[in-house]
């Protein structure tokens, strides 16, 4: 998003970490997620027009195997939710491609002024805070009466959601974060691995 809004995502030699570096620190667990989110958005300051152009020019690409995995889960009447520290306006496009209802999406909301300029983000969203994904899972358990929830993710904020999640599966298909890999009781590098195990059940 930074590059699309005219801000370099990498600033080699700079005393101030670029948005990409701040994201890595948050996902690696070395800084609170809310702090990293606030810092990187204050640098990017994307307008509504820029966000819409980003989605049009660079629509979200699905990781190979995720569509088949979600389809298989849906066939078994398993509810699938997207809990993301990303932005809802983007995550909703992923949900639509996966046939996941939009009310099953929990992500951060950007705020804009009436003229479309960046006005901040909704800090009240649980996903905007450290430990927020765990709070969402607790909410889902209370709302739906789920006994078991399995969290799949590649970042520290995903890992820390277990508990209250019943189990956590670390995913390294897009990026391998050593902390997540080391602390995951089950770590996979492709959704195909999960599909094969699911077919055995």
mmCIF file of N, CA, C and O in Angstrom, residues 1-82:
data_model
loop_
_atom_site.group_PDB
_atom_site.id
_atom_site.type_symbol
_atom_site.label_atom_id
_atom_site.label_comp_id
_atom_site.label_asym_id
_atom_site.label_seq_id
_atom_site.Cartn_x
_atom_site.Cartn_y
_atom_site.Cartn_z
ATOM 1 N N UNK A 1 0.823 -1.194 0.000
ATOM 2 C CA UNK A 1 0.000 0.000 0.000
ATOM 3 C C UNK A 1 0.862 1.251 0.000
ATOM 4 O O UNK A 1 0.531 2.240 -0.650
ATOM 5 N N UNK A 2 1.993 1.202 0.744
ATOM 6 C CA UNK A 2 2.858 2.380 0.834
ATOM 7 C C UNK A 2 3.322 2.841 -0.543
ATOM 8 O O UNK A 2 3.243 4.027 -0.878
ATOM 9 N N UNK A 3 3.801 1.883 -1.358
ATOM 10 C CA UNK A 3 4.291 2.231 -2.692
ATOM 11 C C UNK A 3 3.180 2.835 -3.543
ATOM 12 O O UNK A 3 3.401 3.764 -4.322
ATOM 13 N N UNK A 4 1.959 2.315 -3.404
ATOM 14 C CA UNK A 4 0.839 2.806 -4.202
ATOM 15 C C UNK A 4 0.399 4.200 -3.789
ATOM 16 O O UNK A 4 -0.237 4.904 -4.560
ATOM 17 N N UNK A 5 0.764 4.597 -2.567
ATOM 18 C CA UNK A 5 0.384 5.919 -2.067
ATOM 19 C C UNK A 5 1.531 6.911 -2.144
ATOM 20 O O UNK A 5 1.512 7.964 -1.510
ATOM 21 N N UNK A 6 2.567 6.546 -2.904
ATOM 22 C CA UNK A 6 3.669 7.469 -3.124
ATOM 23 C C UNK A 6 4.689 7.493 -2.014
ATOM 24 O O UNK A 6 5.507 8.415 -1.929
ATOM 25 N N UNK A 7 4.683 6.484 -1.130
ATOM 26 C CA UNK A 7 5.646 6.406 -0.042
ATOM 27 C C UNK A 7 6.454 5.135 -0.222
ATOM 28 O O UNK A 7 5.889 4.054 -0.366
ATOM 29 N N UNK A 8 7.773 5.243 -0.216
ATOM 30 C CA UNK A 8 8.600 4.058 -0.372
ATOM 31 C C UNK A 8 8.418 3.143 0.821
ATOM 32 O O UNK A 8 8.450 3.572 1.963
ATOM 33 N N UNK A 9 8.208 1.859 0.549
ATOM 34 C CA UNK A 9 8.042 0.898 1.641
ATOM 35 C C UNK A 9 9.377 0.511 2.253
ATOM 36 O O UNK A 9 9.436 -0.101 3.298
ATOM 37 N N UNK A 10 10.476 0.895 1.597
ATOM 38 C CA UNK A 10 11.808 0.603 2.108
ATOM 39 C C UNK A 10 12.608 1.893 2.153
ATOM 40 O O UNK A 10 12.618 2.664 1.201
ATOM 41 N N UNK A 11 13.292 2.137 3.271
ATOM 42 C CA UNK A 11 14.121 3.331 3.372
ATOM 43 C C UNK A 11 15.496 2.952 3.900
ATOM 44 O O UNK A 11 15.821 3.200 5.066
ATOM 45 N N UNK A 12 16.329 2.345 3.047
ATOM 46 C CA UNK A 12 17.665 1.944 3.479
ATOM 47 C C UNK A 12 18.464 3.135 3.990
ATOM 48 O O UNK A 12 18.486 4.194 3.363
ATOM 49 N N UNK A 13 19.119 2.969 5.148
ATOM 50 C CA UNK A 13 19.965 4.021 5.683
ATOM 51 C C UNK A 13 19.209 5.086 6.437
ATOM 52 O O UNK A 13 19.818 5.986 7.020
ATOM 53 N N UNK A 14 17.884 5.026 6.442
ATOM 54 C CA UNK A 14 17.108 6.049 7.132
ATOM 55 C C UNK A 14 17.047 5.755 8.620
ATOM 56 O O UNK A 14 17.035 4.607 9.053
ATOM 57 N N UNK A 15 16.979 6.816 9.435
ATOM 58 C CA UNK A 15 16.868 6.640 10.879
ATOM 59 C C UNK A 15 15.461 6.255 11.271
ATOM 60 O O UNK A 15 15.208 5.768 12.351
ATOM 61 N N UNK A 16 14.508 6.486 10.357
ATOM 62 C CA UNK A 16 13.105 6.170 10.632
ATOM 63 C C UNK A 16 12.688 4.951 9.835
ATOM 64 O O UNK A 16 12.764 4.964 8.609
ATOM 65 N N UNK A 17 12.261 3.862 10.530
ATOM 66 C CA UNK A 17 11.883 2.647 9.809
ATOM 67 C C UNK A 17 10.752 2.892 8.829
ATOM 68 O O UNK A 17 9.812 3.622 9.122
ATOM 69 N N UNK A 18 10.842 2.291 7.656
ATOM 70 C CA UNK A 18 9.798 2.415 6.639
ATOM 71 C C UNK A 18 8.597 1.563 7.024
ATOM 72 O O UNK A 18 8.679 0.724 7.910
ATOM 73 N N UNK A 19 7.436 1.788 6.348
ATOM 74 C CA UNK A 19 6.236 1.008 6.670
ATOM 75 C C UNK A 19 6.447 -0.497 6.650
ATOM 76 O O UNK A 19 5.945 -1.209 7.520
ATOM 77 N N UNK A 20 7.192 -1.002 5.658
ATOM 78 C CA UNK A 20 7.396 -2.450 5.567
ATOM 79 C C UNK A 20 8.153 -2.976 6.774
ATOM 80 O O UNK A 20 7.862 -4.055 7.298
ATOM 81 N N UNK A 21 9.145 -2.206 7.244
ATOM 82 C CA UNK A 21 9.922 -2.627 8.396
ATOM 83 C C UNK A 21 9.068 -2.619 9.651
ATOM 84 O O UNK A 21 9.154 -3.501 10.503
ATOM 85 N N UNK A 22 8.202 -1.625 9.782
ATOM 86 C CA UNK A 22 7.313 -1.556 10.940
ATOM 87 C C UNK A 22 6.340 -2.729 10.940
ATOM 88 O O UNK A 22 6.008 -3.274 11.989
ATOM 89 N N UNK A 23 5.889 -3.098 9.761
ATOM 90 C CA UNK A 23 4.997 -4.258 9.661
ATOM 91 C C UNK A 23 5.719 -5.519 10.104
ATOM 92 O O UNK A 23 5.170 -6.332 10.854
ATOM 93 N N UNK A 24 6.961 -5.681 9.668
ATOM 94 C CA UNK A 24 7.729 -6.871 10.047
ATOM 95 C C UNK A 24 7.955 -6.933 11.549
ATOM 96 O O UNK A 24 7.903 -7.988 12.158
ATOM 97 N N UNK A 25 8.195 -5.748 12.176
ATOM 98 C CA UNK A 25 8.403 -5.730 13.626
ATOM 99 C C UNK A 25 7.142 -6.180 14.346
ATOM 100 O O UNK A 25 7.212 -6.927 15.325
ATOM 101 N N UNK A 26 5.988 -5.716 13.885
ATOM 102 C CA UNK A 26 4.729 -6.084 14.539
ATOM 103 C C UNK A 26 4.436 -7.561 14.348
ATOM 104 O O UNK A 26 4.078 -8.265 15.295
ATOM 105 N N UNK A 27 4.578 -8.055 13.107
ATOM 106 C CA UNK A 27 4.286 -9.456 12.828
ATOM 107 C C UNK A 27 5.308 -10.372 13.483
ATOM 108 O O UNK A 27 5.029 -11.527 13.779
ATOM 109 N N UNK A 28 6.514 -9.840 13.733
ATOM 110 C CA UNK A 28 7.536 -10.629 14.412
ATOM 111 C C UNK A 28 7.400 -10.577 15.916
ATOM 112 O O UNK A 28 8.054 -11.319 16.636
ATOM 113 N N UNK A 29 6.545 -9.672 16.409
ATOM 114 C CA UNK A 29 6.267 -9.609 17.840
ATOM 115 C C UNK A 29 7.164 -8.675 18.627
ATOM 116 O O UNK A 29 7.131 -8.661 19.854
ATOM 117 N N UNK A 30 7.992 -7.839 17.961
ATOM 118 C CA UNK A 30 8.926 -6.987 18.692
ATOM 119 C C UNK A 30 8.346 -5.626 19.069
ATOM 120 O O UNK A 30 8.989 -4.853 19.777
ATOM 121 N N UNK A 31 7.144 -5.306 18.582
ATOM 122 C CA UNK A 31 6.492 -4.049 18.936
ATOM 123 C C UNK A 31 4.989 -4.285 18.906
ATOM 124 O O UNK A 31 4.512 -5.179 18.205
ATOM 125 N N UNK A 32 4.232 -3.505 19.705
ATOM 126 C CA UNK A 32 2.785 -3.725 19.738
ATOM 127 C C UNK A 32 2.179 -3.456 18.366
ATOM 128 O O UNK A 32 2.632 -2.571 17.635
ATOM 129 N N UNK A 33 1.145 -4.230 18.029
ATOM 130 C CA UNK A 33 0.553 -4.097 16.705
ATOM 131 C C UNK A 33 -0.048 -2.716 16.512
ATOM 132 O O UNK A 33 0.079 -2.111 15.453
ATOM 133 N N UNK A 34 -0.747 -2.193 17.544
ATOM 134 C CA UNK A 34 -1.392 -0.894 17.408
ATOM 135 C C UNK A 34 -0.375 0.205 17.157
ATOM 136 O O UNK A 34 -0.591 1.109 16.347
ATOM 137 N N UNK A 35 0.780 0.122 17.837
ATOM 138 C CA UNK A 35 1.842 1.116 17.637
ATOM 139 C C UNK A 35 2.354 1.062 16.207
ATOM 140 O O UNK A 35 2.485 2.095 15.537
ATOM 141 N N UNK A 36 2.622 -0.145 15.714
ATOM 142 C CA UNK A 36 3.131 -0.294 14.348
ATOM 143 C C UNK A 36 2.111 0.183 13.330
ATOM 144 O O UNK A 36 2.451 0.852 12.354
ATOM 145 N N UNK A 37 0.825 -0.159 13.556
ATOM 146 C CA UNK A 37 -0.229 0.240 12.625
ATOM 147 C C UNK A 37 -0.353 1.756 12.570
ATOM 148 O O UNK A 37 -0.416 2.352 11.496
ATOM 149 N N UNK A 38 -0.370 2.383 13.744
ATOM 150 C CA UNK A 38 -0.497 3.840 13.807
ATOM 151 C C UNK A 38 0.690 4.524 13.135
ATOM 152 O O UNK A 38 0.525 5.489 12.372
ATOM 153 N N UNK A 39 1.896 4.016 13.377
ATOM 154 C CA UNK A 39 3.108 4.608 12.805
ATOM 155 C C UNK A 39 3.121 4.508 11.283
ATOM 156 O O UNK A 39 3.411 5.480 10.588
ATOM 157 N N UNK A 40 2.818 3.319 10.778
ATOM 158 C CA UNK A 40 2.914 3.156 9.317
ATOM 159 C C UNK A 40 1.825 3.922 8.592
ATOM 160 O O UNK A 40 2.049 4.473 7.514
ATOM 161 N N UNK A 41 0.609 4.011 9.196
ATOM 162 C CA UNK A 41 -0.461 4.771 8.549
ATOM 163 C C UNK A 41 -0.182 6.276 8.596
ATOM 164 O O UNK A 41 -0.566 7.009 7.682
ATOM 165 N N UNK A 42 0.497 6.735 9.645
ATOM 166 C CA UNK A 42 0.824 8.162 9.725
ATOM 167 C C UNK A 42 1.854 8.542 8.667
ATOM 168 O O UNK A 42 1.952 9.704 8.268
ATOM 169 N N UNK A 43 2.614 7.548 8.193
ATOM 170 C CA UNK A 43 3.578 7.785 7.113
ATOM 171 C C UNK A 43 2.872 7.728 5.760
ATOM 172 O O UNK A 43 3.069 8.587 4.899
ATOM 173 N N UNK A 44 2.028 6.715 5.573
ATOM 174 C CA UNK A 44 1.384 6.499 4.277
ATOM 175 C C UNK A 44 0.315 7.543 3.987
ATOM 176 O O UNK A 44 0.276 8.140 2.908
ATOM 177 N N UNK A 45 -0.606 7.764 4.953
ATOM 178 C CA UNK A 45 -1.705 8.733 4.804
ATOM 179 C C UNK A 45 -2.416 8.576 3.459
ATOM 180 O O UNK A 45 -2.544 9.528 2.678
ATOM 181 N N UNK A 46 -2.869 7.368 3.188
ATOM 182 C CA UNK A 46 -3.508 7.090 1.909
ATOM 183 C C UNK A 46 -4.906 7.682 1.846
ATOM 184 O O UNK A 46 -5.639 7.688 2.827
ATOM 185 N N UNK A 47 -5.271 8.189 0.688
ATOM 186 C CA UNK A 47 -6.610 8.733 0.481
ATOM 187 C C UNK A 47 -7.547 7.610 0.040
ATOM 188 O O UNK A 47 -7.105 6.533 -0.352
ATOM 189 N N UNK A 48 -8.856 7.887 0.086
ATOM 190 C CA UNK A 48 -9.822 6.898 -0.377
ATOM 191 C C UNK A 48 -9.587 6.566 -1.849
ATOM 192 O O UNK A 48 -9.668 5.407 -2.265
ATOM 193 N N UNK A 49 -9.270 7.593 -2.642
ATOM 194 C CA UNK A 49 -9.028 7.387 -4.071
ATOM 195 C C UNK A 49 -7.816 6.478 -4.293
ATOM 196 O O UNK A 49 -7.842 5.594 -5.149
ATOM 197 N N UNK A 50 -6.760 6.671 -3.507
ATOM 198 C CA UNK A 50 -5.562 5.853 -3.649
ATOM 199 C C UNK A 50 -5.832 4.398 -3.264
ATOM 200 O O UNK A 50 -5.337 3.476 -3.917
ATOM 201 N N UNK A 51 -6.621 4.201 -2.216
ATOM 202 C CA UNK A 51 -6.962 2.844 -1.792
ATOM 203 C C UNK A 51 -7.777 2.138 -2.869
ATOM 204 O O UNK A 51 -7.519 0.986 -3.224
ATOM 205 N N UNK A 52 -8.764 2.845 -3.416
ATOM 206 C CA UNK A 52 -9.599 2.260 -4.471
ATOM 207 C C UNK A 52 -8.767 1.917 -5.705
ATOM 208 O O UNK A 52 -8.976 0.871 -6.343
ATOM 209 N N UNK A 53 -7.817 2.783 -6.033
ATOM 210 C CA UNK A 53 -6.950 2.543 -7.198
ATOM 211 C C UNK A 53 -6.046 1.333 -6.944
ATOM 212 O O UNK A 53 -5.818 0.514 -7.844
ATOM 213 N N UNK A 54 -5.562 1.223 -5.716
ATOM 214 C CA UNK A 54 -4.718 0.085 -5.363
ATOM 215 C C UNK A 54 -5.475 -1.231 -5.555
ATOM 216 O O UNK A 54 -4.955 -2.178 -6.148
ATOM 217 N N UNK A 55 -6.721 -1.266 -5.083
ATOM 218 C CA UNK A 55 -7.518 -2.482 -5.191
ATOM 219 C C UNK A 55 -7.827 -2.811 -6.646
ATOM 220 O O UNK A 55 -7.833 -3.973 -7.058
ATOM 221 N N UNK A 56 -8.060 -1.767 -7.453
ATOM 222 C CA UNK A 56 -8.356 -1.964 -8.875
ATOM 223 C C UNK A 56 -7.125 -2.416 -9.649
ATOM 224 O O UNK A 56 -7.185 -3.359 -10.444
ATOM 225 N N UNK A 57 -5.990 -1.740 -9.401
ATOM 226 C CA UNK A 57 -4.762 -2.038 -10.138
ATOM 227 C C UNK A 57 -4.057 -3.295 -9.644
ATOM 228 O O UNK A 57 -3.396 -3.998 -10.412
ATOM 229 N N UNK A 58 -4.183 -3.557 -8.355
ATOM 230 C CA UNK A 58 -3.491 -4.709 -7.764
ATOM 231 C C UNK A 58 -4.452 -5.485 -6.866
ATOM 232 O O UNK A 58 -4.319 -5.459 -5.638
ATOM 233 N N UNK A 59 -5.425 -6.149 -7.453
ATOM 234 C CA UNK A 59 -6.387 -6.903 -6.642
ATOM 235 C C UNK A 59 -5.681 -7.981 -5.830
ATOM 236 O O UNK A 59 -4.674 -8.540 -6.272
ATOM 237 N N UNK A 60 -6.183 -8.264 -4.634
ATOM 238 C CA UNK A 60 -5.550 -9.276 -3.779
ATOM 239 C C UNK A 60 -5.437 -10.625 -4.485
ATOM 240 O O UNK A 60 -6.380 -11.076 -5.134
ATOM 241 N N UNK A 61 -4.266 -11.234 -4.367
ATOM 242 C CA UNK A 61 -4.021 -12.537 -4.991
ATOM 243 C C UNK A 61 -4.111 -13.631 -3.929
ATOM 244 O O UNK A 61 -3.530 -13.502 -2.852
ATOM 245 N N UNK A 62 -4.825 -14.691 -4.229
ATOM 246 C CA UNK A 62 -4.976 -15.785 -3.280
ATOM 247 C C UNK A 62 -3.748 -16.690 -3.276
ATOM 248 O O UNK A 62 -3.173 -16.971 -4.327
ATOM 249 N N UNK A 63 -3.354 -17.131 -2.101
ATOM 250 C CA UNK A 63 -2.276 -18.105 -1.984
ATOM 251 C C UNK A 63 -2.776 -19.434 -2.562
ATOM 252 O O UNK A 63 -3.904 -19.840 -2.268
ATOM 253 N N UNK A 64 -1.974 -20.107 -3.380
ATOM 254 C CA UNK A 64 -2.408 -21.388 -3.963
ATOM 255 C C UNK A 64 -2.908 -22.366 -2.898
ATOM 256 O O UNK A 64 -2.277 -22.547 -1.856
ATOM 257 N N UNK A 65 -4.047 -22.968 -3.179
ATOM 258 C CA UNK A 65 -4.606 -23.976 -2.289
ATOM 259 C C UNK A 65 -5.629 -23.472 -1.295
ATOM 260 O O UNK A 65 -6.427 -24.248 -0.771
ATOM 261 N N UNK A 66 -5.649 -22.153 -1.032
ATOM 262 C CA UNK A 66 -6.570 -21.634 -0.013
ATOM 263 C C UNK A 66 -8.024 -21.747 -0.458
ATOM 264 O O UNK A 66 -8.908 -22.070 0.335
ATOM 265 N N UNK A 67 -8.273 -21.508 -1.739
ATOM 266 C CA UNK A 67 -9.651 -21.583 -2.234
ATOM 267 C C UNK A 67 -10.201 -22.999 -2.096
ATOM 268 O O UNK A 67 -11.339 -23.205 -1.647
ATOM 269 N N UNK A 68 -9.382 -23.987 -2.451
ATOM 270 C CA UNK A 68 -9.801 -25.386 -2.357
ATOM 271 C C UNK A 68 -10.020 -25.789 -0.894
ATOM 272 O O UNK A 68 -10.964 -26.527 -0.576
ATOM 273 N N UNK A 69 -9.154 -25.300 -0.002
ATOM 274 C CA UNK A 69 -9.283 -25.623 1.416
ATOM 275 C C UNK A 69 -10.578 -25.060 1.994
ATOM 276 O O UNK A 69 -11.316 -25.767 2.694
ATOM 277 N N UNK A 70 -10.863 -23.812 1.684
ATOM 278 C CA UNK A 70 -12.084 -23.185 2.197
ATOM 279 C C UNK A 70 -13.320 -23.867 1.623
ATOM 280 O O UNK A 70 -14.308 -24.095 2.330
ATOM 281 N N UNK A 71 -13.270 -24.229 0.337
ATOM 282 C CA UNK A 71 -14.396 -24.934 -0.284
ATOM 283 C C UNK A 71 -14.664 -26.255 0.436
ATOM 284 O O UNK A 71 -15.810 -26.614 0.701
ATOM 285 N N UNK A 72 -13.586 -26.977 0.741
ATOM 286 C CA UNK A 72 -13.722 -28.262 1.426
ATOM 287 C C UNK A 72 -14.318 -28.076 2.820
ATOM 288 O O UNK A 72 -15.179 -28.859 3.249
ATOM 289 N N UNK A 73 -13.891 -27.039 3.513
ATOM 290 C CA UNK A 73 -14.421 -26.761 4.850
ATOM 291 C C UNK A 73 -15.900 -26.388 4.770
ATOM 292 O O UNK A 73 -16.710 -26.836 5.585
ATOM 293 N N UNK A 74 -16.254 -25.572 3.783
ATOM 294 C CA UNK A 74 -17.655 -25.183 3.604
ATOM 295 C C UNK A 74 -18.523 -26.409 3.298
ATOM 296 O O UNK A 74 -19.661 -26.506 3.771
ATOM 297 N N UNK A 75 -17.987 -27.321 2.499
ATOM 298 C CA UNK A 75 -18.729 -28.546 2.177
ATOM 299 C C UNK A 75 -19.039 -29.350 3.428
ATOM 300 O O UNK A 75 -20.033 -30.057 3.502
ATOM 301 N N UNK A 76 -18.181 -29.213 4.421
ATOM 302 C CA UNK A 76 -18.366 -29.935 5.684
ATOM 303 C C UNK A 76 -19.106 -29.083 6.718
ATOM 304 O O UNK A 76 -19.115 -29.414 7.906
ATOM 305 N N UNK A 77 -19.670 -27.991 6.249
ATOM 306 C CA UNK A 77 -20.439 -27.074 7.112
ATOM 307 C C UNK A 77 -19.585 -26.468 8.221
ATOM 308 O O UNK A 77 -20.091 -26.155 9.314
ATOM 309 N N UNK A 78 -18.298 -26.283 7.938
ATOM 310 C CA UNK A 78 -17.397 -25.620 8.882
ATOM 311 C C UNK A 78 -17.397 -24.123 8.572
ATOM 312 O O UNK A 78 -17.171 -23.725 7.427
ATOM 313 N N UNK A 79 -17.682 -23.302 9.566
ATOM 314 C CA UNK A 79 -17.679 -21.853 9.372
ATOM 315 C C UNK A 79 -16.235 -21.356 9.310
ATOM 316 O O UNK A 79 -15.396 -21.741 10.120
ATOM 317 N N UNK A 80 -15.963 -20.499 8.322
ATOM 318 C CA UNK A 80 -14.621 -19.945 8.135
ATOM 319 C C UNK A 80 -14.685 -18.432 8.312
ATOM 320 O O UNK A 80 -15.570 -17.763 7.775
ATOM 321 N N UNK A 81 -13.749 -17.909 9.079
ATOM 322 C CA UNK A 81 -13.683 -16.474 9.344
ATOM 323 C C UNK A 81 -12.308 -15.948 8.933
ATOM 324 O O UNK A 81 -11.321 -16.673 8.995
ATOM 325 N N UNK A 82 -12.266 -14.699 8.521
ATOM 326 C CA UNK A 82 -11.001 -14.027 8.246
ATOM 327 C C UNK A 82 -10.783 -12.997 9.350
ATOM 328 O O UNK A 82 -11.569 -12.061 9.499
#
